[in-house]
Tab-separated table of C-alpha atoms in Angstrom:
chain	number	residue	atom	x	y	z
N	3	UNK	CA	71.042	113.615	112.109
N	4	UNK	CA	69.220	116.794	113.026
N	5	UNK	CA	69.187	119.954	111.002
N	6	UNK	CA	70.922	121.774	113.860
N	7	UNK	CA	73.954	119.499	113.551
N	8	UNK	CA	74.090	120.074	109.791
N	9	UNK	CA	73.891	123.828	110.367
N	10	UNK	CA	76.627	123.592	112.998
N	11	UNK	CA	78.922	121.658	110.662
N	12	UNK	CA	78.168	124.063	107.800
N	13	UNK	CA	79.191	126.954	110.048
N	14	UNK	CA	82.317	125.092	111.144
N	15	UNK	CA	83.322	124.384	107.541
N	16	UNK	CA	82.601	127.931	106.378
N	17	UNK	CA	84.912	129.398	109.025
N	18	UNK	CA	87.646	126.754	108.941
N	19	UNK	CA	89.999	128.700	106.697
N	20	UNK	CA	89.711	131.836	108.828
N	21	UNK	CA	90.710	129.864	111.923
N	22	UNK	CA	93.590	128.296	110.026
N	23	UNK	CA	94.869	131.727	108.974
N	24	UNK	CA	94.549	133.008	112.533
N	25	UNK	CA	96.588	130.085	113.874
N	26	UNK	CA	99.288	130.679	111.267
N	27	UNK	CA	99.456	134.357	112.179
N	28	UNK	CA	99.642	133.550	115.876
N	29	UNK	CA	102.508	131.181	115.179
N	30	UNK	CA	104.317	133.807	113.143
N	31	UNK	CA	103.808	136.395	115.884
N	32	UNK	CA	105.258	133.968	118.403
N	33	UNK	CA	108.255	133.369	116.154
N	34	UNK	CA	108.899	137.078	115.655
N	35	UNK	CA	108.788	137.667	119.405
N	36	UNK	CA	111.318	134.860	119.837
N	37	UNK	CA	113.612	136.344	117.196
N	38	UNK	CA	113.290	139.983	118.312
N	39	UNK	CA	116.462	140.156	120.407
N	40	UNK	CA	119.987	141.481	120.136
N	41	UNK	CA	121.387	138.348	118.491
N	42	UNK	CA	119.208	138.881	115.438
N	43	UNK	CA	121.407	141.844	114.457
N	44	UNK	CA	124.628	139.842	114.186
N	45	UNK	CA	125.999	139.983	110.591
N	46	UNK	CA	125.642	136.303	109.824
N	47	UNK	CA	122.687	133.935	109.558
N	48	UNK	CA	119.566	135.757	110.641
N	49	UNK	CA	118.106	132.792	112.468
N	50	UNK	CA	119.564	129.287	112.518
N	51	UNK	CA	116.149	127.639	112.599
N	52	UNK	CA	114.966	129.178	109.348
N	53	UNK	CA	118.323	129.176	107.581
N	54	UNK	CA	117.901	132.664	106.083
N	55	UNK	CA	121.071	134.662	105.398
N	56	UNK	CA	121.083	138.447	105.093
N	57	UNK	CA	123.640	140.380	103.109
N	58	UNK	CA	125.750	143.090	104.732
N	59	UNK	CA	123.508	145.637	102.993
N	60	UNK	CA	120.446	144.013	104.531
N	61	UNK	CA	122.010	144.204	107.984
N	62	UNK	CA	122.935	147.863	107.447
N	63	UNK	CA	119.429	148.810	106.315
N	64	UNK	CA	117.903	146.952	109.215
N	65	UNK	CA	120.086	148.817	111.705
N	66	UNK	CA	118.755	152.097	110.297
N	67	UNK	CA	115.185	151.057	111.092
N	68	UNK	CA	113.434	151.394	114.411
N	69	UNK	CA	112.085	147.814	114.227
N	70	UNK	CA	114.102	144.593	114.380
N	71	UNK	CA	114.572	142.272	111.421
N	72	UNK	CA	111.893	140.017	112.870
N	73	UNK	CA	109.414	142.855	112.446
N	74	UNK	CA	110.396	143.246	108.813
N	75	UNK	CA	109.859	139.532	108.319
N	76	UNK	CA	106.493	139.605	110.076
N	77	UNK	CA	105.161	142.568	108.080
N	78	UNK	CA	106.289	141.027	104.778
N	79	UNK	CA	105.019	137.550	105.567
N	80	UNK	CA	101.721	138.863	106.883
N	81	UNK	CA	101.200	140.950	103.765
N	82	UNK	CA	102.016	138.011	101.499
N	83	UNK	CA	99.731	135.626	103.342
N	84	UNK	CA	96.774	138.009	103.302
N	85	UNK	CA	97.301	138.381	99.574
N	86	UNK	CA	96.394	134.718	99.122
N	87	UNK	CA	93.021	134.886	100.878
N	88	UNK	CA	90.865	135.057	97.798
N	89	UNK	CA	88.253	132.633	96.428
N	90	UNK	CA	88.933	130.138	99.214
N	91	UNK	CA	86.872	126.946	99.183
N	92	UNK	CA	84.353	126.515	101.992
N	93	UNK	CA	85.150	122.798	101.940
N	94	UNK	CA	87.868	122.281	104.584
N	95	UNK	CA	88.935	119.072	102.839
N	96	UNK	CA	89.792	121.219	99.817
N	97	UNK	CA	91.892	123.447	102.054
N	98	UNK	CA	93.578	120.446	103.728
N	99	UNK	CA	94.268	118.247	100.725
N	100	UNK	CA	97.177	116.494	102.426
N	101	UNK	CA	96.760	116.864	106.194
N	102	UNK	CA	93.122	115.817	106.315
N	103	UNK	CA	93.144	115.073	110.051
N	104	UNK	CA	93.706	118.807	110.665
N	105	UNK	CA	89.997	119.326	109.927
N	106	UNK	CA	88.908	116.754	112.507
N	107	UNK	CA	91.498	118.041	114.975
N	108	UNK	CA	90.136	121.577	114.655
N	109	UNK	CA	86.584	120.341	115.171
N	110	UNK	CA	87.595	118.433	118.309
N	111	UNK	CA	89.388	121.520	119.612
N	112	UNK	CA	86.320	123.679	119.014
N	113	UNK	CA	84.202	121.039	120.789
N	114	UNK	CA	86.443	120.970	123.858
N	115	UNK	CA	87.611	117.398	123.354
N	116	UNK	CA	91.255	118.230	124.037
N	117	UNK	CA	90.598	120.033	127.338
N	118	UNK	CA	92.555	118.250	130.052
N	119	UNK	CA	94.457	116.073	127.562
N	120	UNK	CA	98.227	116.265	127.556
N	121	UNK	CA	99.941	117.585	124.446
N	122	UNK	CA	101.769	114.307	123.797
N	123	UNK	CA	98.481	112.385	123.509
N	124	UNK	CA	97.055	114.928	121.095
N	125	UNK	CA	100.193	114.869	118.940
N	126	UNK	CA	100.237	111.069	118.936
N	127	UNK	CA	96.608	110.985	117.823
N	128	UNK	CA	97.333	113.478	115.051
N	129	UNK	CA	100.284	111.457	113.763
N	130	UNK	CA	98.254	108.245	113.885
N	131	UNK	CA	95.162	109.546	112.102
N	132	UNK	CA	97.060	111.715	109.630
N	133	UNK	CA	98.923	108.604	108.483
N	134	UNK	CA	95.640	106.722	108.074
N	135	UNK	CA	93.625	109.206	106.009
N	136	UNK	CA	93.805	109.378	102.202
N	137	UNK	CA	95.315	112.607	100.858
N	138	UNK	CA	94.959	114.328	97.511
N	139	UNK	CA	98.345	115.202	96.047
N	140	UNK	CA	97.099	117.264	93.127
N	141	UNK	CA	94.764	114.627	91.663
N	142	UNK	CA	91.699	116.862	91.960
N	143	UNK	CA	93.391	119.569	89.902
N	144	UNK	CA	94.793	117.044	87.421
N	145	UNK	CA	91.441	115.356	86.916
N	146	UNK	CA	89.654	118.644	86.363
N	147	UNK	CA	92.222	120.126	83.971
N	148	UNK	CA	94.134	117.165	82.543
N	149	UNK	CA	97.337	119.142	83.145
N	150	UNK	CA	100.119	117.862	85.395
N	151	UNK	CA	100.541	114.696	87.425
N	152	UNK	CA	98.141	113.993	90.288
N	153	UNK	CA	97.974	111.173	92.801
N	154	UNK	CA	96.020	109.993	95.802
N	155	UNK	CA	98.004	108.552	98.662
N	156	UNK	CA	98.621	107.795	102.292
N	157	UNK	CA	101.591	109.115	104.204
N	158	UNK	CA	104.753	108.234	102.304
N	159	UNK	CA	103.118	106.322	99.435
N	160	UNK	CA	101.097	107.094	96.303
N	161	UNK	CA	98.340	104.580	95.614
N	162	UNK	CA	97.027	102.617	92.667
N	163	UNK	CA	93.247	102.758	92.304
N	164	UNK	CA	92.495	99.426	94.013
N	165	UNK	CA	94.853	100.344	96.885
N	166	UNK	CA	93.211	103.754	97.280
N	167	UNK	CA	89.789	102.117	97.624
N	168	UNK	CA	91.134	99.916	100.440
N	169	UNK	CA	92.855	102.858	102.137
N	170	UNK	CA	89.640	104.884	102.011
N	171	UNK	CA	87.566	102.168	103.689
N	172	UNK	CA	90.286	101.580	106.286
N	173	UNK	CA	90.392	105.292	107.120
N	174	UNK	CA	86.587	105.528	107.419
N	175	UNK	CA	86.550	102.538	109.752
N	176	UNK	CA	89.353	104.123	111.815
N	177	UNK	CA	87.459	107.412	112.141
N	178	UNK	CA	84.271	105.574	113.128
N	179	UNK	CA	86.183	103.478	115.674
N	180	UNK	CA	87.537	106.666	117.249
N	181	UNK	CA	84.097	108.278	117.281
N	182	UNK	CA	82.390	105.266	118.902
N	183	UNK	CA	85.055	104.862	121.575
N	184	UNK	CA	85.773	108.432	122.593
N	185	UNK	CA	82.897	110.728	121.600
N	186	UNK	CA	79.262	111.136	122.607
N	187	UNK	CA	76.259	113.402	122.194
N	188	UNK	CA	76.393	116.431	119.936
N	189	UNK	CA	80.178	116.254	119.641
N	190	UNK	CA	79.896	112.757	118.201
N	191	UNK	CA	77.074	113.727	115.845
N	192	UNK	CA	79.143	116.568	114.416
N	193	UNK	CA	82.234	114.404	114.104
N	194	UNK	CA	80.221	111.722	112.287
N	195	UNK	CA	78.904	114.399	109.925
N	196	UNK	CA	82.512	115.346	109.125
N	197	UNK	CA	83.305	111.678	108.492
N	198	UNK	CA	80.487	111.626	105.930
N	199	UNK	CA	81.894	114.716	104.219
N	200	UNK	CA	85.396	113.257	104.135
N	201	UNK	CA	83.970	109.990	102.793
N	202	UNK	CA	81.965	111.724	100.064
N	203	UNK	CA	84.949	113.897	99.110
N	204	UNK	CA	87.236	110.863	98.819
N	205	UNK	CA	84.668	108.847	96.852
N	206	UNK	CA	84.355	111.755	94.460
N	207	UNK	CA	88.139	111.838	93.997
N	208	UNK	CA	88.160	108.082	93.386
N	209	UNK	CA	85.642	108.401	90.576
N	210	UNK	CA	87.741	107.531	87.534
N	211	UNK	CA	90.972	107.692	89.521
N	212	UNK	CA	94.060	106.029	88.050
N	213	UNK	CA	97.526	106.489	89.509
N	214	UNK	CA	100.277	107.882	87.312
N	215	UNK	CA	101.718	104.376	86.925
N	216	UNK	CA	98.312	102.937	86.021
N	217	UNK	CA	97.837	105.636	83.414
N	218	UNK	CA	101.188	104.748	81.885
N	219	UNK	CA	100.214	101.084	81.612
N	220	UNK	CA	96.767	102.020	80.274
N	221	UNK	CA	98.474	103.924	77.472
N	222	UNK	CA	100.978	101.136	76.826
N	223	UNK	CA	98.210	98.527	76.768
N	224	UNK	CA	96.394	100.496	74.088
N	225	UNK	CA	99.520	100.372	71.897
N	226	UNK	CA	100.889	96.898	72.569
N	227	UNK	CA	102.013	96.471	68.981
N	228	UNK	CA	104.624	99.189	69.466
N	229	UNK	CA	106.178	97.702	72.620
N	230	UNK	CA	109.510	95.905	72.552
N	231	UNK	CA	109.654	92.295	73.761
N	232	UNK	CA	110.782	91.223	77.236
N	233	UNK	CA	113.978	89.772	75.748
N	234	UNK	CA	114.718	93.126	74.151
N	235	UNK	CA	114.111	94.827	77.500
N	236	UNK	CA	116.728	92.566	79.074
N	237	UNK	CA	119.198	93.269	76.277
N	238	UNK	CA	118.764	96.975	76.934
N	239	UNK	CA	119.610	96.395	80.608
N	240	UNK	CA	116.179	96.079	82.260
N	241	UNK	CA	116.166	94.096	85.498
N	242	UNK	CA	113.885	91.109	86.044
N	243	UNK	CA	111.862	93.214	88.451
N	244	UNK	CA	111.281	95.811	85.705
N	245	UNK	CA	110.325	93.101	83.225
N	246	UNK	CA	107.824	91.628	85.688
N	247	UNK	CA	106.422	95.050	86.496
N	248	UNK	CA	105.670	95.737	82.839
N	249	UNK	CA	104.282	92.224	82.240
N	250	UNK	CA	101.799	92.348	85.099
N	251	UNK	CA	101.117	96.065	84.774
N	252	UNK	CA	99.864	95.432	81.248
N	253	UNK	CA	97.694	92.541	82.464
N	254	UNK	CA	96.133	94.659	85.221
N	255	UNK	CA	95.483	97.468	82.735
N	256	UNK	CA	93.118	95.115	80.909
N	257	UNK	CA	90.942	94.662	84.027
N	258	UNK	CA	87.894	96.930	83.955
N	259	UNK	CA	85.197	97.314	86.606
N	260	UNK	CA	81.580	98.420	86.586
N	261	UNK	CA	80.392	100.795	89.290
N	262	UNK	CA	78.422	97.918	90.799
N	263	UNK	CA	81.625	95.881	91.124
N	264	UNK	CA	83.424	98.797	92.746
N	265	UNK	CA	80.552	99.320	95.184
N	266	UNK	CA	80.624	95.618	96.058
N	267	UNK	CA	84.380	95.832	96.653
N	268	UNK	CA	83.901	98.815	98.964
N	269	UNK	CA	81.150	97.052	100.915
N	270	UNK	CA	83.306	93.973	101.463
N	271	UNK	CA	86.198	96.128	102.667
N	272	UNK	CA	83.846	98.049	104.954
N	273	UNK	CA	82.679	94.830	106.577
N	274	UNK	CA	86.272	93.692	107.080
N	275	UNK	CA	87.637	96.926	108.550
N	276	UNK	CA	84.593	97.707	110.711
N	277	UNK	CA	85.306	94.587	112.760
N	278	UNK	CA	88.947	95.510	113.420
N	279	UNK	CA	90.231	94.854	116.936
N	280	UNK	CA	93.409	94.009	118.808
N	281	UNK	CA	92.705	90.278	118.746
N	282	UNK	CA	91.836	89.897	115.056
N	283	UNK	CA	93.888	92.599	113.359
N	284	UNK	CA	96.238	90.283	111.436
N	285	UNK	CA	93.308	88.147	110.287
N	286	UNK	CA	91.318	91.180	109.140
N	287	UNK	CA	94.277	92.612	107.216
N	288	UNK	CA	94.829	89.269	105.474
N	289	UNK	CA	91.153	89.232	104.465
N	290	UNK	CA	91.441	92.786	103.116
N	291	UNK	CA	94.525	91.849	101.068
N	292	UNK	CA	92.749	88.882	99.438
N	293	UNK	CA	89.676	91.008	98.776
N	294	UNK	CA	91.884	93.576	97.039
N	295	UNK	CA	93.740	90.905	95.024
N	296	UNK	CA	90.487	89.484	93.629
N	297	UNK	CA	89.251	92.948	92.675
N	298	UNK	CA	92.537	94.160	91.161
N	299	UNK	CA	93.068	91.013	89.075
N	300	UNK	CA	89.454	90.564	88.029
N	301	UNK	CA	89.404	87.195	89.868
N	302	UNK	CA	92.298	85.973	87.726
N	303	UNK	CA	93.118	82.275	88.020
N	304	UNK	CA	96.797	83.047	87.371
N	305	UNK	CA	98.624	82.806	90.731
N	306	UNK	CA	101.536	84.825	89.357
N	307	UNK	CA	99.318	87.855	88.783
N	308	UNK	CA	97.819	87.524	92.269
N	309	UNK	CA	101.259	87.217	93.837
N	310	UNK	CA	102.450	90.286	91.958
N	311	UNK	CA	99.584	92.371	93.383
N	312	UNK	CA	100.178	91.025	96.892
N	313	UNK	CA	103.870	91.849	96.682
N	314	UNK	CA	103.502	95.303	95.157
N	315	UNK	CA	100.851	96.310	97.711
N	316	UNK	CA	102.517	94.820	100.781
N	317	UNK	CA	103.935	98.140	101.966
N	318	UNK	CA	100.489	99.752	101.715
N	319	UNK	CA	98.900	97.161	103.988
N	320	UNK	CA	101.904	97.195	106.316
N	321	UNK	CA	101.354	100.946	106.626
N	322	UNK	CA	97.632	100.540	107.278
N	323	UNK	CA	98.259	97.863	109.877
N	324	UNK	CA	100.826	100.054	111.650
N	325	UNK	CA	98.287	102.912	111.748
N	326	UNK	CA	95.642	100.593	113.174
N	327	UNK	CA	98.128	99.328	115.763
N	328	UNK	CA	98.718	102.865	116.991
N	329	UNK	CA	95.015	103.716	116.982
N	330	UNK	CA	94.034	100.598	118.936
N	331	UNK	CA	96.741	101.327	121.514
N	332	UNK	CA	96.048	105.062	121.806
N	333	UNK	CA	94.388	106.489	124.908
N	334	UNK	CA	93.599	110.133	125.768
N	335	UNK	CA	95.904	110.625	128.742
N	336	UNK	CA	94.585	113.282	131.079
N	337	UNK	CA	90.922	112.798	130.115
N	338	UNK	CA	88.548	110.710	132.178
N	339	UNK	CA	85.351	110.636	130.122
N	340	UNK	CA	83.829	111.041	126.705
N	341	UNK	CA	83.025	114.464	125.291
């Protein structure tokens, strides 16, 4: 990858937040124009879409002003938002800790990829890829400070460490599939550079990552002598599912991995997901599940432990497979060639 591409991506990343702020302001301006009409002065809910209610005093004060209530909202919101623009990270994946696809979407917009594409196709792509990428729900802050509860996840689900590794490799393969199929030239080079940055950012977050549930079982495993028995759990009203969860959670907490083992796990997942296609998707997902089971259980010979991991992670792989289904079926309606 040439130095010019790296410089281009550096410039893109350094200005990402400014573009994001501009888009937010443009959206707010559009909303205030929509609300700036006679109905806004009625003495009830200010605007049904935002659910804000003004008091009679607020209505009276507004009627004494030369600007509508929407203008008051805009000036206040604009002031508040500008007040936050301090010490902003130049890493767009720090800015977009949850909606990671927004970074790639912005790059594609700047590169002209969406020109001629209908809005429905763009929205469908965003929903598909946003559901596939791993997000950081406060884990970075938790890891750095040790304060609070942080997790990594995919849309709708927090992830245990071995699940997060699989989700990361699936998302990288999905991004690379998109790049190979739809992009070319300098646009593709820049997009691939962003993939590398997303990959490196996620690998950094995964360094030492343990979900909140894993951390609970790690702590319990270190103090097994203080735990009540399974029979006592039942007497106190615990369900069989809760008993099984503690039993196998404690077993999995004993499994430790070297960095070499983790790297090997990632490489195997990469090989599996990179060959994903319409005809072999179910087979590839089944291979990924078994790869994860072996890693999570430390190659345990106990089928009950393996079955527990398969069952508890089923929704994660169902989610990944659904995302891959949408990606493999997606097409850029309105566009005729690569960018």
